[in-house]
Amino acid sequence: FLDRKEGSSYQISIVRGAPEILLENCAHGMDPKGELILLDKFERDRIQATVNQLSSKGQRLVAIGATAEPLTDDAEIPRDCILLGVMCLIDKVRPNSIRCIEMAAQAGVQVVMVTGDKSETAVAVAKEIGLLGPHSITHDQDVVINSHELRHMSDQKLAQILPRLAVVARALPSDKARLVTVAQHCGGRAGKVVGMTGDGINDSAALKKADVSFAMGHGAEVAKEASDIVILDNRLSSIISAILYGRTIFKTIRKFVMFQSTINLASTFIVFVGPFMGFDFPLTLIQLLWVNLVMDTLAALAFGGEPADPVFLMEPPLARDQPIISQRMWRSIVSNGLYIAFCSVTFLTWDPILSMFDRRISAELSPVDVADLDYKDTAKVEDVKDLRIQGGPVFLTAFFSFFIFVCTFNAFNVRTPKLNLWQNITKNKGFLVVIAAIFILQILFCQVGGALLRTVPLTLREWACLFIMSVMVVPFDLLRKILFEAEGVQQTRRYHEAALRTPNTPVKKLQIQLDNPV
């Protein structure tokens, strides 16, 4: 068959590919002695049986052929190839793959293996990692198809079997892109959120179409450019980590929105009802700047350090069209915002509170307190008469501190939907540092702020009264959670208890796995 000569050398073409495809284009084979043999039906069946047997053990097989005809760009395999042999490749499954598949199932993520391997090989590997079998997410209803079946399947039929689809064998790059498109348009009005992995140039189309695309670190640069995230260590555990941290960031954003919206609602309500009740919002521009700093910058720093709790992987995923502010968040924002507004209005209008911070009728007057009654410092920025009408500098300083304190204590309510506000709080040391810094700075501003901040020093008794009144927002929110959020609190508790109750749950091993990958 080597009939093309150039001088003393032969010119041949080597073909490699799937055994079942290349075997159809081979009329002859080569025995161990290098002699040509005719591939009759018996010999073909024997080779195919051996290929199927090895494939069922999870081994990857590549057939090698030779032809005297040159290969052209039309990708057609010559019909007169000679089968030189079949190579058997063993790609061992990483030990942590089984745990990652379990964690993905617990997180509500459907994993589909799209591979170019033979169906038997793909099924064997899928069973080994738990993607198929009794431990899979769909149990005995898993669907395994190949590229030929996929091409002859309508989009409607594919959408029907997609929730049970586990393996696509002998897949082409175009099959990946079609799977992404169909998945994005099924599963409800908004469709599914699709993540796709790839490492080759041909995967670029599917990577661009996917909602979140992952390129392997060893892959082609084109695939990396088309993807959103590059997995440098080529591990499935890194994708699980990305899911966990993604959920953590989303929850952190929600906490910040809840905290900020609660303060905005309370401030808006006070400003709106103030004129009807005979008072204006009693904070100066500089004090409002400090409130804005607490509400925005410091709150972002406090919530930004929330740890990635592996229990988040026990929760179901959110839909694509899920709003950032959920119904539970609205209930928290409205109830706590109105509570803070109600307490602020009561603080400003109720005579017992006004008299509590009126040192002219207090029995604890000291020489410093008496000097403060002249309003010498605060009168530099406001008229003394106006200060007396608003309750005096002591009362206004007390309200300024009360508003800051009650909003800061509400951060503990926002931080967790659980009743135990202290759970995992030591893992976010930044939160504790920021909260402590707000209290310390607020006290310093009041004690030494003077005319700049329109504040006067408060006594220990006045600070104690402010602390007690402002901390009441915590038991109020706990009561709200018990009465109106009992189902959500119990569900969160079940997620946590389920993770702790199972001795070998992958969730408990996640942090160790991330820190010490196998």
Short mmCIF file of C-alpha atoms in Angstrom, two decimals:
data_model
loop_
_atom_site.label_atom_id
_atom_site.label_comp_id
_atom_site.label_asym_id
_atom_site.label_seq_id
_atom_site.Cartn_x
_atom_site.Cartn_y
_atom_site.Cartn_z
CA PHE A 1 0.00 0.00 0.00
CA LEU A 2 3.02 2.27 0.29
CA ASP A 3 3.19 3.08 -3.42
CA ARG A 4 4.03 6.80 -3.24
CA LYS A 5 7.79 7.25 -3.52
CA GLU A 6 9.97 10.33 -3.34
CA GLY A 7 13.49 9.15 -3.76
CA SER A 8 13.99 6.37 -1.21
CA SER A 9 11.26 7.46 1.21
CA TYR A 10 7.58 6.72 1.46
CA GLN A 11 4.84 9.31 1.98
CA ILE A 12 1.89 8.17 4.10
CA SER A 13 -0.82 9.77 6.21
CA ILE A 14 -1.54 8.73 9.79
CA VAL A 15 -5.14 8.87 10.97
CA ARG A 16 -6.28 8.62 14.58
CA GLY A 17 -9.78 8.72 16.04
CA ALA A 18 -12.64 6.77 17.51
CA PRO A 19 -12.23 3.01 16.95
CA GLU A 20 -15.82 2.45 15.77
CA ILE A 21 -15.48 5.22 13.15
CA LEU A 22 -12.00 4.44 11.90
CA LEU A 23 -12.73 0.72 11.80
CA GLU A 24 -15.45 1.30 9.22
CA ASN A 25 -12.87 2.85 6.88
CA CYS A 26 -10.28 0.12 7.23
CA ALA A 27 -10.32 -2.83 4.88
CA HIS A 28 -7.07 -4.29 6.21
CA GLY A 29 -5.23 -4.48 9.45
CA MET A 30 -1.72 -5.24 10.61
CA ASP A 31 -0.88 -8.19 12.83
CA PRO A 32 1.86 -8.17 15.51
CA LYS A 33 4.37 -9.41 12.93
CA GLY A 34 3.71 -6.46 10.66
CA GLU A 35 1.83 -8.50 8.07
CA LEU A 36 -1.34 -7.21 6.41
CA ILE A 37 -4.53 -9.11 7.22
CA LEU A 38 -8.01 -8.80 5.82
CA LEU A 39 -10.54 -7.33 8.26
CA ASP A 40 -13.52 -9.57 7.61
CA LYS A 41 -16.72 -9.49 9.65
CA PHE A 42 -15.40 -11.95 12.22
CA GLU A 43 -12.22 -9.93 12.79
CA ARG A 44 -14.15 -6.65 12.98
CA ASP A 45 -16.56 -8.09 15.55
CA ARG A 46 -13.65 -9.41 17.62
CA ILE A 47 -11.93 -6.00 17.64
CA GLN A 48 -15.18 -4.20 18.43
CA ALA A 49 -15.94 -6.58 21.32
CA THR A 50 -12.50 -5.94 22.80
CA VAL A 51 -12.99 -2.19 22.41
CA ASN A 52 -16.39 -2.35 24.14
CA GLN A 53 -14.98 -4.46 26.97
CA LEU A 54 -12.14 -2.01 27.66
CA SER A 55 -14.46 0.97 27.29
CA SER A 56 -16.85 -0.42 29.88
CA LYS A 57 -13.95 -0.30 32.38
CA GLY A 58 -13.60 3.45 31.87
CA GLN A 59 -10.57 3.25 29.60
CA ARG A 60 -10.21 5.61 26.65
CA LEU A 61 -9.41 4.05 23.29
CA VAL A 62 -7.86 5.68 20.24
CA ALA A 63 -7.50 3.83 16.92
CA ILE A 64 -4.46 4.46 14.72
CA GLY A 65 -4.62 3.99 10.97
CA ALA A 66 -2.45 4.65 7.93
CA THR A 67 -3.26 5.48 4.31
CA ALA A 68 -1.33 6.32 1.20
CA GLU A 69 -3.82 9.02 0.26
CA PRO A 70 -3.15 12.57 1.45
CA LEU A 71 -5.64 14.08 3.87
CA THR A 72 -7.69 16.98 2.54
CA ASP A 73 -9.47 19.87 4.21
CA ASP A 74 -12.91 18.33 3.74
CA ALA A 75 -12.29 16.15 6.85
CA GLU A 76 -13.32 13.01 4.97
CA ILE A 77 -11.54 9.87 6.16
CA PRO A 78 -10.03 7.85 3.30
CA ARG A 79 -11.78 4.56 2.68
CA ASP A 80 -8.66 2.43 2.19
CA CYS A 81 -7.00 2.86 5.57
CA ILE A 82 -5.01 0.15 7.29
CA LEU A 83 -5.66 -0.36 11.01
CA LEU A 84 -2.30 -0.26 12.78
CA GLY A 85 -3.67 -0.74 16.28
CA VAL A 86 -5.80 0.61 19.10
CA MET A 87 -4.22 2.52 21.98
CA CYS A 88 -5.67 2.20 25.47
CA LEU A 89 -5.41 5.29 27.71
CA ILE A 90 -6.21 5.32 31.41
CA ASP A 91 -7.18 8.70 32.85
CA LYS A 92 -7.62 8.13 36.57
CA VAL A 93 -10.46 9.88 38.34
CA ARG A 94 -9.27 12.31 40.99
CA PRO A 95 -10.19 11.19 44.51
CA ASN A 96 -12.06 14.40 45.32
CA SER A 97 -14.29 14.19 42.23
CA ILE A 98 -16.88 12.03 44.00
CA ARG A 99 -17.17 14.52 46.88
CA CYS A 100 -17.49 17.40 44.42
CA ILE A 101 -20.32 15.71 42.53
CA GLU A 102 -22.12 15.14 45.84
CA MET A 103 -21.63 18.77 46.86
CA ALA A 104 -22.94 19.96 43.51
CA ALA A 105 -26.04 17.80 43.94
CA GLN A 106 -26.60 19.14 47.46
CA ALA A 107 -26.29 22.68 46.11
CA GLY A 108 -28.98 21.96 43.52
CA VAL A 109 -26.53 22.05 40.61
CA GLN A 110 -27.12 19.52 37.84
CA VAL A 111 -23.84 18.21 36.45
CA VAL A 112 -23.83 16.91 32.87
CA MET A 113 -20.77 15.16 31.46
CA VAL A 114 -20.25 16.21 27.83
CA THR A 115 -17.36 14.17 26.50
CA GLY A 116 -15.91 12.95 23.25
CA ASP A 117 -15.34 9.48 24.69
CA LYS A 118 -17.26 6.37 23.72
CA SER A 119 -20.60 5.80 25.48
CA GLU A 120 -19.31 2.82 27.44
CA THR A 121 -16.30 4.78 28.67
CA ALA A 122 -18.41 7.79 29.62
CA VAL A 123 -20.93 5.63 31.51
CA ALA A 124 -18.17 3.80 33.40
CA VAL A 125 -16.53 7.07 34.47
CA ALA A 126 -19.91 8.60 35.36
CA LYS A 127 -20.71 5.65 37.62
CA GLU A 128 -17.28 5.87 39.24
CA ILE A 129 -17.73 9.52 40.22
CA GLY A 130 -21.37 9.11 41.28
CA LEU A 131 -22.91 10.95 38.34
CA LEU A 132 -24.84 7.80 37.44
CA GLY A 133 -26.32 5.21 39.76
CA PRO A 134 -28.21 5.19 43.06
CA HIS A 135 -26.29 8.18 44.45
CA SER A 136 -26.98 10.48 41.50
CA ILE A 137 -29.34 13.43 41.73
CA THR A 138 -31.98 11.67 39.56
CA HIS A 139 -31.25 8.13 40.83
CA ASP A 140 -32.39 5.51 38.28
CA GLN A 141 -33.88 8.01 35.82
CA ASP A 142 -30.57 9.20 34.39
CA VAL A 143 -30.39 9.69 30.63
CA VAL A 144 -27.30 8.88 28.57
CA ILE A 145 -27.20 9.88 24.92
CA ASN A 146 -24.56 10.25 22.23
CA SER A 147 -23.97 12.92 19.63
CA HIS A 148 -25.84 11.01 16.91
CA GLU A 149 -28.96 10.76 19.06
CA LEU A 150 -28.67 14.40 20.05
CA ARG A 151 -28.51 15.58 16.44
CA HIS A 152 -31.75 13.72 15.62
CA MET A 153 -33.55 15.05 18.70
CA SER A 154 -35.74 18.15 18.58
CA ASP A 155 -35.22 21.03 20.98
CA GLN A 156 -38.56 20.26 22.64
CA LYS A 157 -37.57 16.65 23.26
CA LEU A 158 -34.15 17.70 24.52
CA ALA A 159 -35.76 20.18 26.91
CA GLN A 160 -37.95 17.38 28.29
CA ILE A 161 -35.06 15.05 29.07
CA LEU A 162 -32.65 17.79 30.15
CA PRO A 163 -33.53 17.59 33.89
CA ARG A 164 -32.55 13.89 33.78
CA LEU A 165 -29.63 14.19 31.37
CA ALA A 166 -26.36 12.98 32.87
CA VAL A 167 -24.00 12.05 30.03
CA VAL A 168 -23.54 13.08 26.40
CA ALA A 169 -20.96 10.83 24.70
CA ARG A 170 -19.05 11.35 21.47
CA ALA A 171 -20.07 14.99 21.70
CA LEU A 172 -19.11 17.55 19.10
CA PRO A 173 -18.34 21.22 19.91
CA SER A 174 -21.65 22.19 18.30
CA ASP A 175 -23.46 19.87 20.73
CA LYS A 176 -22.15 21.88 23.68
CA ALA A 177 -23.43 25.14 22.20
CA ARG A 178 -26.84 23.61 21.53
CA LEU A 179 -27.11 22.24 25.07
CA VAL A 180 -26.40 25.71 26.47
CA THR A 181 -29.03 27.33 24.26
CA VAL A 182 -31.74 24.79 25.07
CA ALA A 183 -31.01 24.87 28.80
CA GLN A 184 -31.22 28.66 28.87
CA HIS A 185 -34.71 28.55 27.38
CA CYS A 186 -36.24 25.75 29.45
CA GLY A 187 -37.11 25.28 33.09
CA GLY A 188 -39.55 28.13 33.45
CA ARG A 189 -40.00 31.66 32.20
CA ALA A 190 -36.44 32.73 32.92
CA GLY A 191 -34.74 29.47 31.96
CA LYS A 192 -31.82 27.80 33.68
CA VAL A 193 -28.53 29.41 34.64
CA VAL A 194 -25.94 27.46 32.67
CA GLY A 195 -22.27 27.03 33.43
CA MET A 196 -19.94 25.47 30.87
CA THR A 197 -16.38 24.20 31.07
CA GLY A 198 -13.98 23.86 28.17
CA ASP A 199 -10.33 23.86 27.25
CA GLY A 200 -10.19 23.76 23.46
CA ILE A 201 -10.56 26.23 20.63
CA ASN A 202 -13.75 24.52 19.49
CA ASP A 203 -15.32 25.16 22.93
CA SER A 204 -15.26 28.92 22.46
CA ALA A 205 -18.78 29.14 21.04
CA ALA A 206 -20.31 27.26 23.97
CA LEU A 207 -18.23 29.23 26.48
CA LYS A 208 -19.45 32.54 25.07
CA LYS A 209 -23.11 31.44 25.15
CA ALA A 210 -23.03 30.15 28.73
CA ASP A 211 -24.07 32.37 31.62
CA VAL A 212 -20.88 31.46 33.47
CA SER A 213 -18.01 29.85 31.59
CA PHE A 214 -14.96 28.12 33.05
CA ALA A 215 -11.77 27.54 31.09
CA MET A 216 -9.15 25.08 32.24
CA GLY A 217 -5.74 26.45 33.13
CA HIS A 218 -4.00 24.06 30.74
CA GLY A 219 -6.41 24.90 27.90
CA ALA A 220 -6.04 27.01 24.80
CA GLU A 221 -5.70 30.77 25.11
CA VAL A 222 -8.75 31.23 22.89
CA ALA A 223 -10.87 29.31 25.39
CA LYS A 224 -9.50 31.40 28.26
CA GLU A 225 -10.33 34.62 26.45
CA ALA A 226 -13.89 33.44 25.82
CA SER A 227 -14.50 32.35 29.41
CA ASP A 228 -15.46 34.28 32.52
CA ILE A 229 -13.32 32.30 34.98
CA VAL A 230 -10.07 30.39 34.46
CA ILE A 231 -9.59 27.34 36.70
CA LEU A 232 -5.84 27.35 37.18
CA ASP A 233 -5.63 23.98 38.96
CA ASN A 234 -8.08 22.21 36.57
CA ARG A 235 -10.09 20.86 39.52
CA LEU A 236 -13.83 20.46 39.89
CA SER A 237 -13.45 21.49 43.53
CA SER A 238 -12.46 24.97 42.35
CA ILE A 239 -15.80 25.30 40.55
CA ILE A 240 -17.60 24.24 43.73
CA SER A 241 -15.59 26.88 45.57
CA ALA A 242 -16.66 29.47 42.99
CA ILE A 243 -20.31 28.52 43.61
CA LEU A 244 -19.85 28.83 47.37
CA TYR A 245 -18.11 32.20 47.21
CA GLY A 246 -20.60 33.43 44.64
CA ARG A 247 -23.47 32.64 47.00
CA THR A 248 -21.56 34.26 49.86
CA ILE A 249 -21.06 37.47 47.89
CA PHE A 250 -24.72 37.55 46.89
CA LYS A 251 -25.80 37.14 50.51
CA THR A 252 -23.36 39.86 51.57
CA ILE A 253 -24.83 42.25 49.00
CA ARG A 254 -28.29 41.48 50.35
CA LYS A 255 -27.19 42.20 53.91
CA PHE A 256 -25.75 45.55 52.89
CA VAL A 257 -28.91 46.44 50.96
CA MET A 258 -31.07 45.53 53.96
CA PHE A 259 -28.96 47.61 56.33
CA GLN A 260 -28.86 50.62 54.03
CA SER A 261 -32.53 50.47 53.04
CA THR A 262 -33.63 50.25 56.68
CA ILE A 263 -31.81 53.48 57.53
CA ASN A 264 -33.12 55.18 54.40
CA LEU A 265 -36.70 54.20 55.22
CA ALA A 266 -36.39 55.41 58.81
CA SER A 267 -34.82 58.74 57.77
CA THR A 268 -37.40 59.32 55.03
CA PHE A 269 -40.27 58.61 57.41
CA ILE A 270 -38.88 61.00 60.05
CA VAL A 271 -38.39 63.79 57.51
CA PHE A 272 -41.86 63.20 56.05
CA VAL A 273 -43.87 63.13 59.30
CA GLY A 274 -41.74 65.73 61.12
CA PRO A 275 -43.52 68.83 59.78
CA PHE A 276 -46.90 67.33 60.67
CA MET A 277 -45.76 66.75 64.25
CA GLY A 278 -44.06 70.08 64.75
CA PHE A 279 -40.36 69.26 64.31
CA ASP A 280 -37.71 69.12 61.60
CA PHE A 281 -35.06 66.45 61.20
CA PRO A 282 -32.71 67.54 64.00
CA LEU A 283 -29.36 66.57 62.45
CA THR A 284 -26.91 69.02 60.95
CA LEU A 285 -25.24 68.53 57.58
CA ILE A 286 -22.00 67.35 59.19
CA GLN A 287 -23.93 64.88 61.36
CA LEU A 288 -25.73 63.61 58.25
CA LEU A 289 -22.36 63.09 56.60
CA TRP A 290 -21.33 60.89 59.52
CA VAL A 291 -24.62 58.97 59.26
CA ASN A 292 -23.98 58.49 55.54
CA LEU A 293 -20.45 57.27 56.28
CA VAL A 294 -21.83 54.71 58.73
CA MET A 295 -24.55 53.65 56.31
CA ASP A 296 -22.33 53.26 53.25
CA THR A 297 -18.58 52.93 53.72
CA LEU A 298 -18.33 51.41 57.17
CA ALA A 299 -21.29 49.08 56.57
CA ALA A 300 -19.66 47.82 53.38
CA LEU A 301 -16.44 47.11 55.28
CA ALA A 302 -18.35 45.34 58.06
CA PHE A 303 -20.41 43.03 55.85
CA GLY A 304 -17.70 42.58 53.21
CA GLY A 305 -15.75 40.22 55.45
CA GLU A 306 -18.54 37.69 55.97
CA PRO A 307 -17.05 34.17 55.77
CA ALA A 308 -18.03 31.61 53.15
CA ASP A 309 -20.16 29.20 55.17
CA PRO A 310 -20.21 25.72 53.54
CA VAL A 311 -23.81 25.38 54.75
CA PHE A 312 -24.73 27.73 51.88
CA LEU A 313 -24.21 24.74 49.58
CA MET A 314 -27.12 23.00 51.29
CA GLU A 315 -29.50 25.70 50.07
CA PRO A 316 -31.27 25.47 46.69
CA PRO A 317 -30.09 27.84 43.94
CA LEU A 318 -31.98 31.03 43.13
CA ALA A 319 -33.81 31.54 39.86
CA ARG A 320 -32.37 33.77 37.18
CA ASP A 321 -35.10 36.38 37.70
CA GLN A 322 -34.91 36.26 41.50
CA PRO A 323 -34.97 39.88 42.78
CA ILE A 324 -32.16 41.07 45.02
CA ILE A 325 -34.63 42.13 47.70
CA SER A 326 -36.70 39.10 48.67
CA GLN A 327 -39.98 39.08 50.56
CA ARG A 328 -38.16 38.25 53.78
CA MET A 329 -35.88 41.21 53.24
CA TRP A 330 -38.83 43.51 52.59
CA ARG A 331 -40.41 42.41 55.85
CA SER A 332 -37.18 43.11 57.71
CA ILE A 333 -36.64 46.49 56.03
CA VAL A 334 -40.20 47.70 56.58
CA SER A 335 -40.57 46.44 60.15
CA ASN A 336 -37.16 47.56 61.42
CA GLY A 337 -37.27 50.80 59.44
CA LEU A 338 -40.66 51.74 60.87
CA TYR A 339 -39.53 50.66 64.35
CA ILE A 340 -36.47 52.93 64.19
CA ALA A 341 -38.60 55.75 62.78
CA PHE A 342 -41.22 55.27 65.51
CA CYS A 343 -38.58 55.26 68.24
CA SER A 344 -36.96 58.37 66.75
CA VAL A 345 -40.26 60.25 66.56
CA THR A 346 -41.06 59.18 70.12
CA PHE A 347 -37.63 60.34 71.23
CA LEU A 348 -38.23 63.75 69.69
CA THR A 349 -41.80 64.28 70.87
CA TRP A 350 -42.31 62.42 74.14
CA ASP A 351 -41.85 64.69 77.18
CA PRO A 352 -40.41 62.02 79.53
CA ILE A 353 -37.49 61.48 77.13
CA LEU A 354 -37.07 65.22 76.68
CA SER A 355 -36.91 65.70 80.44
CA MET A 356 -34.46 62.80 80.73
CA PHE A 357 -31.90 64.86 78.80
CA ASP A 358 -32.86 68.27 80.24
CA ARG A 359 -30.19 68.99 82.82
CA ARG A 360 -32.06 72.01 84.15
CA ILE A 361 -34.44 69.62 85.92
CA SER A 362 -31.91 66.85 86.54
CA ALA A 363 -30.69 66.07 90.01
CA GLU A 364 -27.23 65.21 88.77
CA LEU A 365 -26.05 68.69 87.81
CA SER A 366 -22.32 69.28 88.02
CA PRO A 367 -20.31 72.43 87.40
CA VAL A 368 -19.58 71.22 83.89
CA ASP A 369 -23.26 70.50 83.26
CA VAL A 370 -24.28 73.94 84.47
CA ALA A 371 -21.77 75.55 82.15
CA ASP A 372 -23.25 73.58 79.28
CA LEU A 373 -26.62 75.18 79.90
CA ASP A 374 -25.30 78.45 78.44
CA TYR A 375 -24.83 76.76 75.04
CA LYS A 376 -21.63 78.75 74.50
CA ASP A 377 -20.05 76.28 72.05
CA THR A 378 -23.11 75.15 70.15
CA ALA A 379 -24.42 78.71 69.81
CA LYS A 380 -21.59 79.36 67.38
CA VAL A 381 -23.43 77.39 64.69
CA GLU A 382 -27.05 77.86 65.71
CA ASP A 383 -29.05 80.50 67.53
CA VAL A 384 -29.39 79.85 71.25
CA LYS A 385 -33.13 80.39 71.04
CA ASP A 386 -33.45 77.81 68.27
CA LEU A 387 -31.46 75.32 70.31
CA ARG A 388 -33.78 75.77 73.28
CA ILE A 389 -36.82 75.31 71.04
CA GLN A 390 -35.38 72.02 69.72
CA GLY A 391 -34.73 70.77 73.24
CA GLY A 392 -31.24 72.04 73.90
CA PRO A 393 -27.80 70.79 72.88
CA VAL A 394 -27.85 67.88 75.34
CA PHE A 395 -31.10 66.56 73.91
CA LEU A 396 -29.94 67.03 70.31
CA THR A 397 -26.63 65.33 71.07
CA ALA A 398 -28.54 62.47 72.67
CA PHE A 399 -30.77 62.05 69.60
CA PHE A 400 -27.74 62.11 67.30
CA SER A 401 -26.13 59.32 69.32
CA PHE A 402 -29.39 57.39 69.63
CA PHE A 403 -29.91 57.35 65.84
CA ILE A 404 -26.35 56.15 65.22
CA PHE A 405 -26.55 53.50 67.95
CA VAL A 406 -29.92 52.05 66.95
CA CYS A 407 -28.85 51.78 63.30
CA THR A 408 -25.58 50.13 64.31
CA PHE A 409 -27.30 47.60 66.57
CA ASN A 410 -29.58 46.76 63.66
CA ALA A 411 -26.51 45.49 61.81
CA PHE A 412 -26.57 42.44 64.12
CA ASN A 413 -30.16 41.74 63.01
CA VAL A 414 -29.30 42.10 59.35
CA ARG A 415 -26.19 39.94 59.53
CA THR A 416 -28.03 36.63 59.96
CA PRO A 417 -31.59 35.36 59.47
CA LYS A 418 -31.12 33.05 62.45
CA LEU A 419 -32.08 33.68 66.05
CA ASN A 420 -28.50 33.12 67.20
CA LEU A 421 -26.92 36.46 66.31
CA TRP A 422 -23.49 35.34 67.54
CA GLN A 423 -23.09 32.32 65.28
CA ASN A 424 -19.85 32.56 63.25
CA ILE A 425 -19.47 36.19 64.30
CA THR A 426 -15.87 35.63 65.35
CA LYS A 427 -15.06 34.53 61.78
CA ASN A 428 -15.76 38.06 60.60
CA LYS A 429 -13.45 40.04 62.86
CA GLY A 430 -13.79 43.04 60.57
CA PHE A 431 -17.46 43.28 61.49
CA LEU A 432 -16.65 43.47 65.20
CA VAL A 433 -13.87 46.00 64.60
CA VAL A 434 -16.10 48.27 62.49
CA ILE A 435 -19.02 48.11 64.95
CA ALA A 436 -16.70 48.89 67.86
CA ALA A 437 -15.11 51.74 65.88
CA ILE A 438 -18.53 53.29 65.20
CA PHE A 439 -19.43 53.31 68.91
CA ILE A 440 -16.03 54.67 69.96
CA LEU A 441 -15.99 57.40 67.32
CA GLN A 442 -19.56 58.40 68.12
CA ILE A 443 -18.72 58.84 71.79
CA LEU A 444 -15.58 60.81 70.92
CA PHE A 445 -17.50 63.04 68.51
CA CYS A 446 -20.01 63.87 71.21
CA GLN A 447 -17.44 64.43 73.92
CA VAL A 448 -15.05 66.63 71.94
CA GLY A 449 -17.01 67.61 68.82
CA GLY A 450 -18.19 70.94 70.19
CA ALA A 451 -19.34 73.57 67.74
CA LEU A 452 -18.16 71.63 64.68
CA LEU A 453 -20.58 68.75 65.26
CA ARG A 454 -23.03 70.70 67.47
CA THR A 455 -22.54 68.29 70.34
CA VAL A 456 -21.87 68.52 74.07
CA PRO A 457 -20.39 65.91 76.42
CA LEU A 458 -22.92 63.50 77.91
CA THR A 459 -22.86 62.00 81.35
CA LEU A 460 -22.47 58.31 82.11
CA ARG A 461 -26.15 58.08 83.04
CA GLU A 462 -27.16 59.62 79.71
CA TRP A 463 -24.92 57.23 77.76
CA ALA A 464 -26.44 54.29 79.65
CA CYS A 465 -29.97 55.46 78.83
CA LEU A 466 -29.08 55.82 75.14
CA PHE A 467 -27.49 52.39 75.06
CA ILE A 468 -30.54 50.71 76.61
CA MET A 469 -33.01 52.49 74.32
CA SER A 470 -31.05 51.77 71.14
CA VAL A 471 -30.29 48.10 71.88
CA MET A 472 -34.02 47.36 72.06
CA VAL A 473 -34.05 47.03 68.27
CA VAL A 474 -32.35 43.63 68.72
CA PRO A 475 -35.09 41.93 70.81
CA PHE A 476 -37.69 43.58 68.58
CA ASP A 477 -36.23 41.93 65.49
CA LEU A 478 -35.83 38.59 67.30
CA LEU A 479 -39.54 38.74 68.16
CA ARG A 480 -40.32 39.53 64.52
CA LYS A 481 -38.32 36.52 63.37
CA ILE A 482 -40.12 34.23 65.83
CA LEU A 483 -43.59 35.46 64.85
CA PHE A 484 -43.26 36.04 61.12
CA GLU A 485 -40.07 34.26 59.98
CA ALA A 486 -40.45 30.98 61.86
CA GLU A 487 -40.50 28.88 58.68
CA GLY A 488 -37.39 30.56 57.24
CA VAL A 489 -35.54 30.28 60.57
CA GLN A 490 -36.41 26.58 60.85
CA GLN A 491 -35.37 25.94 57.27
CA THR A 492 -32.00 27.61 57.82
CA ARG A 493 -31.57 25.59 60.99
CA ARG A 494 -32.37 22.36 59.11
CA TYR A 495 -29.70 23.14 56.52
CA HIS A 496 -27.14 23.65 59.27
CA GLU A 497 -28.17 20.61 61.29
CA ALA A 498 -28.19 18.38 58.20
CA ALA A 499 -24.61 19.35 57.46
CA LEU A 500 -23.52 18.60 61.03
CA ARG A 501 -25.58 15.46 61.50
CA THR A 502 -24.07 13.52 58.59
CA PRO A 503 -20.58 12.33 59.65
CA ASN A 504 -19.14 12.13 56.13
CA THR A 505 -21.02 14.98 54.50
CA PRO A 506 -18.89 16.71 51.86
CA VAL A 507 -19.99 20.09 53.20
CA LYS A 508 -18.09 19.50 56.44
CA LYS A 509 -14.98 18.54 54.46
CA LEU A 510 -15.20 21.43 52.03
CA GLN A 511 -12.97 23.84 53.91
CA ILE A 512 -10.29 21.19 54.45
CA GLN A 513 -10.59 20.19 50.80
CA LEU A 514 -10.18 23.77 49.61
CA ASP A 515 -7.19 24.38 51.86
CA ASN A 516 -5.56 21.02 51.10
CA PRO A 517 -6.66 19.86 47.62
CA VAL A 518 -5.90 16.28 46.72
#
